[in-house]
Amino acid sequence: KAGVTQTPRYLIKTRGQQVTLSCSPISGHRSVSWYQQTPGQGLQFLFEYFSETQRNKGNFPGRFSGRQFSNSRSEMNVSTLELGDSALYLCASRTGTSALVDEQFFGPGTRLTVL
Amino acid sequence: DQQVKQNSPSLSVQEGRISILNCDYTNSMFDYFLWYKKYPAEGPTFLISISSIKDKNEDGRFTVFLNKSAKHLSLHIVPSQPGDSAVYFCAASAGTGNQFYFGTGTSLTVIP
């Protein structure tokens, strides 16, 4: 079974620009979550999508948005980029439908550098 | 507000000895806990989990202990191997369908 894939793997942008990151979950997984990882901050939760609807949301400004398509693929968009947005952005998928809590499977991440 | 905390940013252990990684949480509603391992340039990989109805779960060399009264969990790796060198994250969730809260990670170095 193919794992979670993220594109692109690396991205360099300048302040004020916007960026779109893509995530393809494991086949059959309907939940996709996005995280930001920065040194010393661990993994900060951005949002989770399930069946094209945002199910959970973290404490990030409105510049960070996402969406999910009918095939469960998800995109994350960051507008008006700031230097502090430089981070590794991780996507994780899970079935999302289990009666029990099911673990997430992570993609390799997209390294975003804002200059 | 960091609801899951890993207070040791790094840990060094000799090969063959025990590695103990610690994690504390503040939310008493958390009922499911996980450990992930992360190598550089890769996404985190699920390692082991524990439900709040248990106080211990084992999987090979990895054992997770949960102390609900202290809101503390730990990951024991015995014996430690050089390939275990990675960053370890603990995570917690309150119920199904809810988000996971991650700690800041502990970088483990196993010295051959």
PDB file of C-alpha atoms in Angstrom:
ATOM      1  CA  LYS A   1       0.000   0.000   0.000  1.00  0.00           C
ATOM      2  CA  ALA A   2       1.484   3.360  -0.970  1.00  0.00           C
ATOM      3  CA  GLY A   3       2.222   5.773   1.850  1.00  0.00           C
ATOM      4  CA  VAL A   4       1.308   9.412   2.294  1.00  0.00           C
ATOM      5  CA  THR A   5       2.849  11.587  -0.389  1.00  0.00           C
ATOM      6  CA  GLN A   6       3.485  15.304  -0.258  1.00  0.00           C
ATOM      7  CA  THR A   7       4.455  17.689  -3.023  1.00  0.00           C
ATOM      8  CA  PRO A   8       6.615  19.582  -3.436  1.00  0.00           C
ATOM      9  CA  ARG A   9       9.307  18.383  -1.028  1.00  0.00           C
ATOM     10  CA  TYR A  10      11.107  21.719  -0.969  1.00  0.00           C
ATOM     11  CA  LEU A  11       9.909  25.231  -1.652  1.00  0.00           C
ATOM     12  CA  ILE A  12      11.502  28.671  -1.471  1.00  0.00           C
ATOM     13  CA  LYS A  13       9.277  31.738  -1.450  1.00  0.00           C
ATOM     14  CA  THR A  14       9.625  35.407  -0.569  1.00  0.00           C
ATOM     15  CA  ARG A  15       7.665  37.405   1.989  1.00  0.00           C
ATOM     16  CA  GLY A  16       4.220  38.391   0.824  1.00  0.00           C
ATOM     17  CA  GLN A  17       3.837  35.544  -1.631  1.00  0.00           C
ATOM     18  CA  GLN A  18       1.392  32.718  -1.237  1.00  0.00           C
ATOM     19  CA  VAL A  19       2.021  28.989  -1.425  1.00  0.00           C
ATOM     20  CA  THR A  20      -0.016  25.818  -1.935  1.00  0.00           C
ATOM     21  CA  LEU A  21       1.104  22.447  -0.614  1.00  0.00           C
ATOM     22  CA  SER A  22      -0.417  19.141  -1.625  1.00  0.00           C
ATOM     23  CA  CYS A  23      -0.983  15.868   0.214  1.00  0.00           C
ATOM     24  CA  SER A  24      -2.227  12.518  -1.047  1.00  0.00           C
ATOM     25  CA  PRO A  25      -3.325  10.214   1.784  1.00  0.00           C
ATOM     26  CA  ILE A  26      -3.088   6.461   1.996  1.00  0.00           C
ATOM     27  CA  SER A  27      -5.772   4.806  -0.107  1.00  0.00           C
ATOM     28  CA  GLY A  28      -8.922   4.366   1.939  1.00  0.00           C
ATOM     29  CA  HIS A  29      -8.016   7.037   4.457  1.00  0.00           C
ATOM     30  CA  ARG A  30     -10.576   9.810   4.633  1.00  0.00           C
ATOM     31  CA  SER A  31      -8.923  12.020   7.233  1.00  0.00           C
ATOM     32  CA  VAL A  32      -6.025  14.332   6.472  1.00  0.00           C
ATOM     33  CA  SER A  33      -4.322  16.503   9.083  1.00  0.00           C
ATOM     34  CA  TRP A  34      -1.709  19.206   8.606  1.00  0.00           C
ATOM     35  CA  TYR A  35       1.060  20.106  11.044  1.00  0.00           C
ATOM     36  CA  GLN A  36       3.780  22.730  11.180  1.00  0.00           C
ATOM     37  CA  GLN A  37       7.112  21.683  12.666  1.00  0.00           C
ATOM     38  CA  THR A  38       9.617  24.294  13.772  1.00  0.00           C
ATOM     39  CA  PRO A  39      12.689  23.839  15.999  1.00  0.00           C
ATOM     40  CA  GLY A  40      11.701  23.826  19.652  1.00  0.00           C
ATOM     41  CA  GLN A  41       7.967  23.896  18.942  1.00  0.00           C
ATOM     42  CA  GLY A  42       7.321  20.302  18.047  1.00  0.00           C
ATOM     43  CA  LEU A  43       4.412  19.559  15.777  1.00  0.00           C
ATOM     44  CA  GLN A  44       1.796  22.281  15.853  1.00  0.00           C
ATOM     45  CA  PHE A  45      -1.620  21.189  14.618  1.00  0.00           C
ATOM     46  CA  LEU A  46      -3.067  23.287  11.815  1.00  0.00           C
ATOM     47  CA  PHE A  47      -6.297  21.542  10.825  1.00  0.00           C
ATOM     48  CA  GLU A  48      -7.892  18.230   9.953  1.00  0.00           C
ATOM     49  CA  TYR A  49     -10.199  17.447   7.065  1.00  0.00           C
ATOM     50  CA  PHE A  50     -12.553  14.519   6.908  1.00  0.00           C
ATOM     51  CA  SER A  51     -14.798  13.819   3.926  1.00  0.00           C
ATOM     52  CA  GLU A  52     -14.137  17.280   2.479  1.00  0.00           C
ATOM     53  CA  THR A  53     -15.112  19.060   5.711  1.00  0.00           C
ATOM     54  CA  GLN A  54     -12.827  20.707   8.231  1.00  0.00           C
ATOM     55  CA  ARG A  55     -13.284  18.666  11.399  1.00  0.00           C
ATOM     56  CA  ASN A  56     -10.714  20.173  13.738  1.00  0.00           C
ATOM     57  CA  LYS A  57      -8.755  23.410  13.702  1.00  0.00           C
ATOM     58  CA  GLY A  58      -5.665  24.580  15.553  1.00  0.00           C
ATOM     59  CA  ASN A  59      -4.674  28.081  16.626  1.00  0.00           C
ATOM     60  CA  PHE A  60      -3.229  29.492  13.428  1.00  0.00           C
ATOM     61  CA  PRO A  61      -4.187  32.755  11.727  1.00  0.00           C
ATOM     62  CA  GLY A  62      -6.580  32.852   8.821  1.00  0.00           C
ATOM     63  CA  ARG A  63      -3.659  33.102   6.397  1.00  0.00           C
ATOM     64  CA  PHE A  64      -3.477  29.332   6.750  1.00  0.00           C
ATOM     65  CA  SER A  65      -6.282  27.521   4.988  1.00  0.00           C
ATOM     66  CA  GLY A  66      -6.941  24.143   3.521  1.00  0.00           C
ATOM     67  CA  ARG A  67      -9.340  22.039   1.601  1.00  0.00           C
ATOM     68  CA  GLN A  68      -9.989  18.426   0.774  1.00  0.00           C
ATOM     69  CA  PHE A  69     -11.212  16.959  -2.448  1.00  0.00           C
ATOM     70  CA  SER A  70     -13.611  14.094  -3.045  1.00  0.00           C
ATOM     71  CA  ASN A  71     -10.690  11.691  -3.554  1.00  0.00           C
ATOM     72  CA  SER A  72      -9.417  12.678  -0.061  1.00  0.00           C
ATOM     73  CA  ARG A  73      -6.413  14.541  -1.447  1.00  0.00           C
ATOM     74  CA  SER A  74      -5.813  17.735   0.463  1.00  0.00           C
ATOM     75  CA  GLU A  75      -4.181  21.081  -0.163  1.00  0.00           C
ATOM     76  CA  MET A  76      -2.930  23.636   2.288  1.00  0.00           C
ATOM     77  CA  ASN A  77      -2.566  27.289   1.354  1.00  0.00           C
ATOM     78  CA  VAL A  78      -0.611  29.994   3.122  1.00  0.00           C
ATOM     79  CA  SER A  79      -1.158  33.549   1.945  1.00  0.00           C
ATOM     80  CA  THR A  80       0.957  36.637   2.578  1.00  0.00           C
ATOM     81  CA  LEU A  81       3.949  34.611   3.681  1.00  0.00           C
ATOM     82  CA  GLU A  82       6.020  35.786   6.652  1.00  0.00           C
ATOM     83  CA  LEU A  83       9.571  34.832   7.601  1.00  0.00           C
ATOM     84  CA  GLY A  84       8.187  32.917  10.589  1.00  0.00           C
ATOM     85  CA  ASP A  85       6.267  30.602   8.275  1.00  0.00           C
ATOM     86  CA  SER A  86       9.529  28.876   7.372  1.00  0.00           C
ATOM     87  CA  ALA A  87       9.018  25.342   8.643  1.00  0.00           C
ATOM     88  CA  LEU A  88       8.508  21.714   7.762  1.00  0.00           C
ATOM     89  CA  TYR A  89       4.847  21.139   6.918  1.00  0.00           C
ATOM     90  CA  LEU A  90       3.692  17.615   7.564  1.00  0.00           C
ATOM     91  CA  CYS A  91       0.578  15.919   6.377  1.00  0.00           C
ATOM     92  CA  ALA A  92      -0.865  12.851   8.089  1.00  0.00           C
ATOM     93  CA  SER A  93      -3.698  10.554   7.150  1.00  0.00           C
ATOM     94  CA  ARG A  94      -5.834   8.086   9.065  1.00  0.00           C
ATOM     95  CA  THR A  95      -9.035   6.236   8.385  1.00  0.00           C
ATOM     96  CA  GLY A  96     -10.908   8.672  10.587  1.00  0.00           C
ATOM     97  CA  THR A  97     -13.866   6.357  10.755  1.00  0.00           C
ATOM     98  CA  SER A  98     -12.790   3.903  13.423  1.00  0.00           C
ATOM     99  CA  ALA A  99     -14.715   3.685  16.639  1.00  0.00           C
ATOM    100  CA  LEU A 100     -11.339   3.579  18.285  1.00  0.00           C
ATOM    101  CA  VAL A 101      -8.680   6.208  17.973  1.00  0.00           C
ATOM    102  CA  ASP A 102      -6.537   5.256  14.998  1.00  0.00           C
ATOM    103  CA  GLU A 103      -2.986   6.364  14.553  1.00  0.00           C
ATOM    104  CA  GLN A 104      -1.873   8.773  11.879  1.00  0.00           C
ATOM    105  CA  PHE A 105       0.552   7.991   9.105  1.00  0.00           C
ATOM    106  CA  PHE A 106       2.777  10.864   8.111  1.00  0.00           C
ATOM    107  CA  GLY A 107       4.174  11.958   4.801  1.00  0.00           C
ATOM    108  CA  PRO A 108       7.813  13.079   4.395  1.00  0.00           C
ATOM    109  CA  GLY A 109       6.869  16.759   4.662  1.00  0.00           C
ATOM    110  CA  THR A 110       7.361  19.894   2.599  1.00  0.00           C
ATOM    111  CA  ARG A 111      10.241  22.124   3.658  1.00  0.00           C
ATOM    112  CA  LEU A 112       9.154  25.734   3.137  1.00  0.00           C
ATOM    113  CA  THR A 113      11.720  28.511   3.309  1.00  0.00           C
ATOM    114  CA  VAL A 114      10.528  32.105   3.252  1.00  0.00           C
ATOM    115  CA  LEU A 115      13.156  34.697   2.337  1.00  0.00           C
TER     116      LEU A 115
ATOM    117  CA  ASP B   1      -0.576  26.477  25.688  1.00  0.00           C
ATOM    118  CA  GLN B   2       1.480  23.270  25.426  1.00  0.00           C
ATOM    119  CA  GLN B   3      -0.778  20.482  26.648  1.00  0.00           C
ATOM    120  CA  VAL B   4       1.828  17.798  26.011  1.00  0.00           C
ATOM    121  CA  LYS B   5       5.357  18.419  27.214  1.00  0.00           C
ATOM    122  CA  GLN B   6       8.659  16.672  26.724  1.00  0.00           C
ATOM    123  CA  ASN B   7      11.021  18.462  29.044  1.00  0.00           C
ATOM    124  CA  SER B   8      14.213  16.761  27.894  1.00  0.00           C
ATOM    125  CA  PRO B   9      15.253  18.036  24.467  1.00  0.00           C
ATOM    126  CA  SER B  10      17.988  15.423  24.206  1.00  0.00           C
ATOM    127  CA  LEU B  11      19.189  12.151  25.698  1.00  0.00           C
ATOM    128  CA  SER B  12      22.355  10.104  25.176  1.00  0.00           C
ATOM    129  CA  VAL B  13      22.544   6.412  26.052  1.00  0.00           C
ATOM    130  CA  GLN B  14      25.126   3.680  25.560  1.00  0.00           C
ATOM    131  CA  GLU B  15      24.257   0.860  23.207  1.00  0.00           C
ATOM    132  CA  GLY B  16      22.658  -2.051  25.062  1.00  0.00           C
ATOM    133  CA  ARG B  17      21.444   0.084  27.955  1.00  0.00           C
ATOM    134  CA  ILE B  18      17.920   1.270  28.638  1.00  0.00           C
ATOM    135  CA  SER B  19      16.581   4.523  27.141  1.00  0.00           C
ATOM    136  CA  ILE B  20      13.777   6.223  29.041  1.00  0.00           C
ATOM    137  CA  LEU B  21      11.921   9.065  27.367  1.00  0.00           C
ATOM    138  CA  ASN B  22       9.400  11.034  29.359  1.00  0.00           C
ATOM    139  CA  CYS B  23       6.261  12.943  28.532  1.00  0.00           C
ATOM    140  CA  ASP B  24       3.843  14.940  30.686  1.00  0.00           C
ATOM    141  CA  TYR B  25       0.384  16.192  29.851  1.00  0.00           C
ATOM    142  CA  THR B  26      -2.038  18.615  31.426  1.00  0.00           C
ATOM    143  CA  ASN B  27      -5.424  17.702  29.943  1.00  0.00           C
ATOM    144  CA  SER B  28      -7.189  15.054  32.044  1.00  0.00           C
ATOM    145  CA  MET B  29      -9.504  14.338  29.097  1.00  0.00           C
ATOM    146  CA  PHE B  30      -6.695  12.718  27.109  1.00  0.00           C
ATOM    147  CA  ASP B  31      -7.404   9.021  26.827  1.00  0.00           C
ATOM    148  CA  TYR B  32      -5.118   7.831  24.050  1.00  0.00           C
ATOM    149  CA  PHE B  33      -1.372   8.298  23.811  1.00  0.00           C
ATOM    150  CA  LEU B  34       1.110   7.552  21.074  1.00  0.00           C
ATOM    151  CA  TRP B  35       4.835   7.656  20.477  1.00  0.00           C
ATOM    152  CA  TYR B  36       6.350   8.516  17.130  1.00  0.00           C
ATOM    153  CA  LYS B  37       9.922   8.284  15.944  1.00  0.00           C
ATOM    154  CA  LYS B  38      11.331  10.724  13.412  1.00  0.00           C
ATOM    155  CA  TYR B  39      14.504  10.515  11.367  1.00  0.00           C
ATOM    156  CA  PRO B  40      15.854  13.611   9.606  1.00  0.00           C
ATOM    157  CA  ALA B  41      14.197  14.381   6.258  1.00  0.00           C
ATOM    158  CA  GLU B  42      11.418  11.874   6.964  1.00  0.00           C
ATOM    159  CA  GLY B  43       7.943  12.152   8.461  1.00  0.00           C
ATOM    160  CA  PRO B  44       7.273  10.737  11.942  1.00  0.00           C
ATOM    161  CA  THR B  45       6.676   6.986  12.110  1.00  0.00           C
ATOM    162  CA  PHE B  46       4.197   5.472  14.552  1.00  0.00           C
ATOM    163  CA  LEU B  47       5.932   3.422  17.230  1.00  0.00           C
ATOM    164  CA  ILE B  48       3.563   2.375  19.990  1.00  0.00           C
ATOM    165  CA  SER B  49       0.349   3.515  21.635  1.00  0.00           C
ATOM    166  CA  ILE B  50      -1.534   3.094  24.894  1.00  0.00           C
ATOM    167  CA  SER B  51      -5.119   3.618  25.910  1.00  0.00           C
ATOM    168  CA  SER B  52      -5.981   5.184  29.246  1.00  0.00           C
ATOM    169  CA  ILE B  53      -7.593   1.940  30.381  1.00  0.00           C
ATOM    170  CA  LYS B  54      -4.115   0.393  30.517  1.00  0.00           C
ATOM    171  CA  ASP B  55      -0.997   1.352  32.394  1.00  0.00           C
ATOM    172  CA  LYS B  56       1.488  -0.564  30.254  1.00  0.00           C
ATOM    173  CA  ASN B  57       1.868  -1.697  26.669  1.00  0.00           C
ATOM    174  CA  GLU B  58       4.753  -3.660  25.200  1.00  0.00           C
ATOM    175  CA  ASP B  59       5.924  -4.211  21.678  1.00  0.00           C
ATOM    176  CA  GLY B  60       9.271  -5.940  21.381  1.00  0.00           C
ATOM    177  CA  ARG B  61      11.984  -3.692  22.746  1.00  0.00           C
ATOM    178  CA  PHE B  62       9.531  -0.843  23.316  1.00  0.00           C
ATOM    179  CA  THR B  63       7.330  -0.435  26.382  1.00  0.00           C
ATOM    180  CA  VAL B  64       5.112   2.516  27.195  1.00  0.00           C
ATOM    181  CA  PHE B  65       4.013   3.190  30.757  1.00  0.00           C
ATOM    182  CA  LEU B  66       1.113   5.436  31.676  1.00  0.00           C
ATOM    183  CA  ASN B  67       0.600   7.011  35.098  1.00  0.00           C
ATOM    184  CA  LYS B  68      -2.763   8.737  34.892  1.00  0.00           C
ATOM    185  CA  SER B  69      -2.679  10.205  38.388  1.00  0.00           C
ATOM    186  CA  ALA B  70       0.624  11.920  37.612  1.00  0.00           C
ATOM    187  CA  LYS B  71      -0.398  12.678  34.004  1.00  0.00           C
ATOM    188  CA  HIS B  72       2.863  11.148  32.904  1.00  0.00           C
ATOM    189  CA  LEU B  73       3.917   8.604  30.349  1.00  0.00           C
ATOM    190  CA  SER B  74       7.265   7.155  29.486  1.00  0.00           C
ATOM    191  CA  LEU B  75       8.780   5.125  26.681  1.00  0.00           C
ATOM    192  CA  HIS B  76      11.370   2.500  27.572  1.00  0.00           C
ATOM    193  CA  ILE B  77      13.665   1.070  24.918  1.00  0.00           C
ATOM    194  CA  VAL B  78      15.586  -2.025  25.984  1.00  0.00           C
ATOM    195  CA  PRO B  79      18.189  -2.728  24.778  1.00  0.00           C
ATOM    196  CA  SER B  80      18.976   0.498  22.970  1.00  0.00           C
ATOM    197  CA  GLN B  81      20.526   0.196  19.524  1.00  0.00           C
ATOM    198  CA  PRO B  82      22.319   2.813  17.364  1.00  0.00           C
ATOM    199  CA  GLY B  83      19.442   2.636  14.874  1.00  0.00           C
ATOM    200  CA  ASP B  84      17.164   3.972  17.602  1.00  0.00           C
ATOM    201  CA  SER B  85      18.894   7.347  17.344  1.00  0.00           C
ATOM    202  CA  ALA B  86      16.115   9.694  16.266  1.00  0.00           C
ATOM    203  CA  VAL B  87      13.723  12.328  17.600  1.00  0.00           C
ATOM    204  CA  TYR B  88      10.858  10.860  19.609  1.00  0.00           C
ATOM    205  CA  PHE B  89       7.515  12.620  19.904  1.00  0.00           C
ATOM    206  CA  CYS B  90       4.710  11.766  22.264  1.00  0.00           C
ATOM    207  CA  ALA B  91       1.151  12.670  21.327  1.00  0.00           C
ATOM    208  CA  ALA B  92      -2.222  12.580  23.032  1.00  0.00           C
ATOM    209  CA  SER B  93      -5.841  12.659  21.989  1.00  0.00           C
ATOM    210  CA  ALA B  94      -9.152  13.063  23.790  1.00  0.00           C
ATOM    211  CA  GLY B  95     -11.576  10.643  22.235  1.00  0.00           C
ATOM    212  CA  THR B  96     -12.144   9.552  18.665  1.00  0.00           C
ATOM    213  CA  GLY B  97     -12.252  12.065  15.868  1.00  0.00           C
ATOM    214  CA  ASN B  98     -10.306  14.657  17.821  1.00  0.00           C
ATOM    215  CA  GLN B  99      -6.950  16.180  17.091  1.00  0.00           C
ATOM    216  CA  PHE B 100      -3.649  14.900  18.355  1.00  0.00           C
ATOM    217  CA  TYR B 101      -1.502  17.129  20.545  1.00  0.00           C
ATOM    218  CA  PHE B 102       2.230  16.589  20.165  1.00  0.00           C
ATOM    219  CA  GLY B 103       5.138  17.283  22.466  1.00  0.00           C
ATOM    220  CA  THR B 104       8.246  19.133  21.336  1.00  0.00           C
ATOM    221  CA  GLY B 105      10.290  15.974  20.936  1.00  0.00           C
ATOM    222  CA  THR B 106      13.337  14.368  22.547  1.00  0.00           C
ATOM    223  CA  SER B 107      16.406  13.682  20.441  1.00  0.00           C
ATOM    224  CA  LEU B 108      17.834  10.294  21.404  1.00  0.00           C
ATOM    225  CA  THR B 109      21.424   9.404  20.585  1.00  0.00           C
ATOM    226  CA  VAL B 110      22.523   5.819  21.158  1.00  0.00           C
ATOM    227  CA  ILE B 111      26.301   5.638  21.373  1.00  0.00           C
ATOM    228  CA  PRO B 112      27.895   2.454  19.964  1.00  0.00           C
TER     229      PRO B 112
END
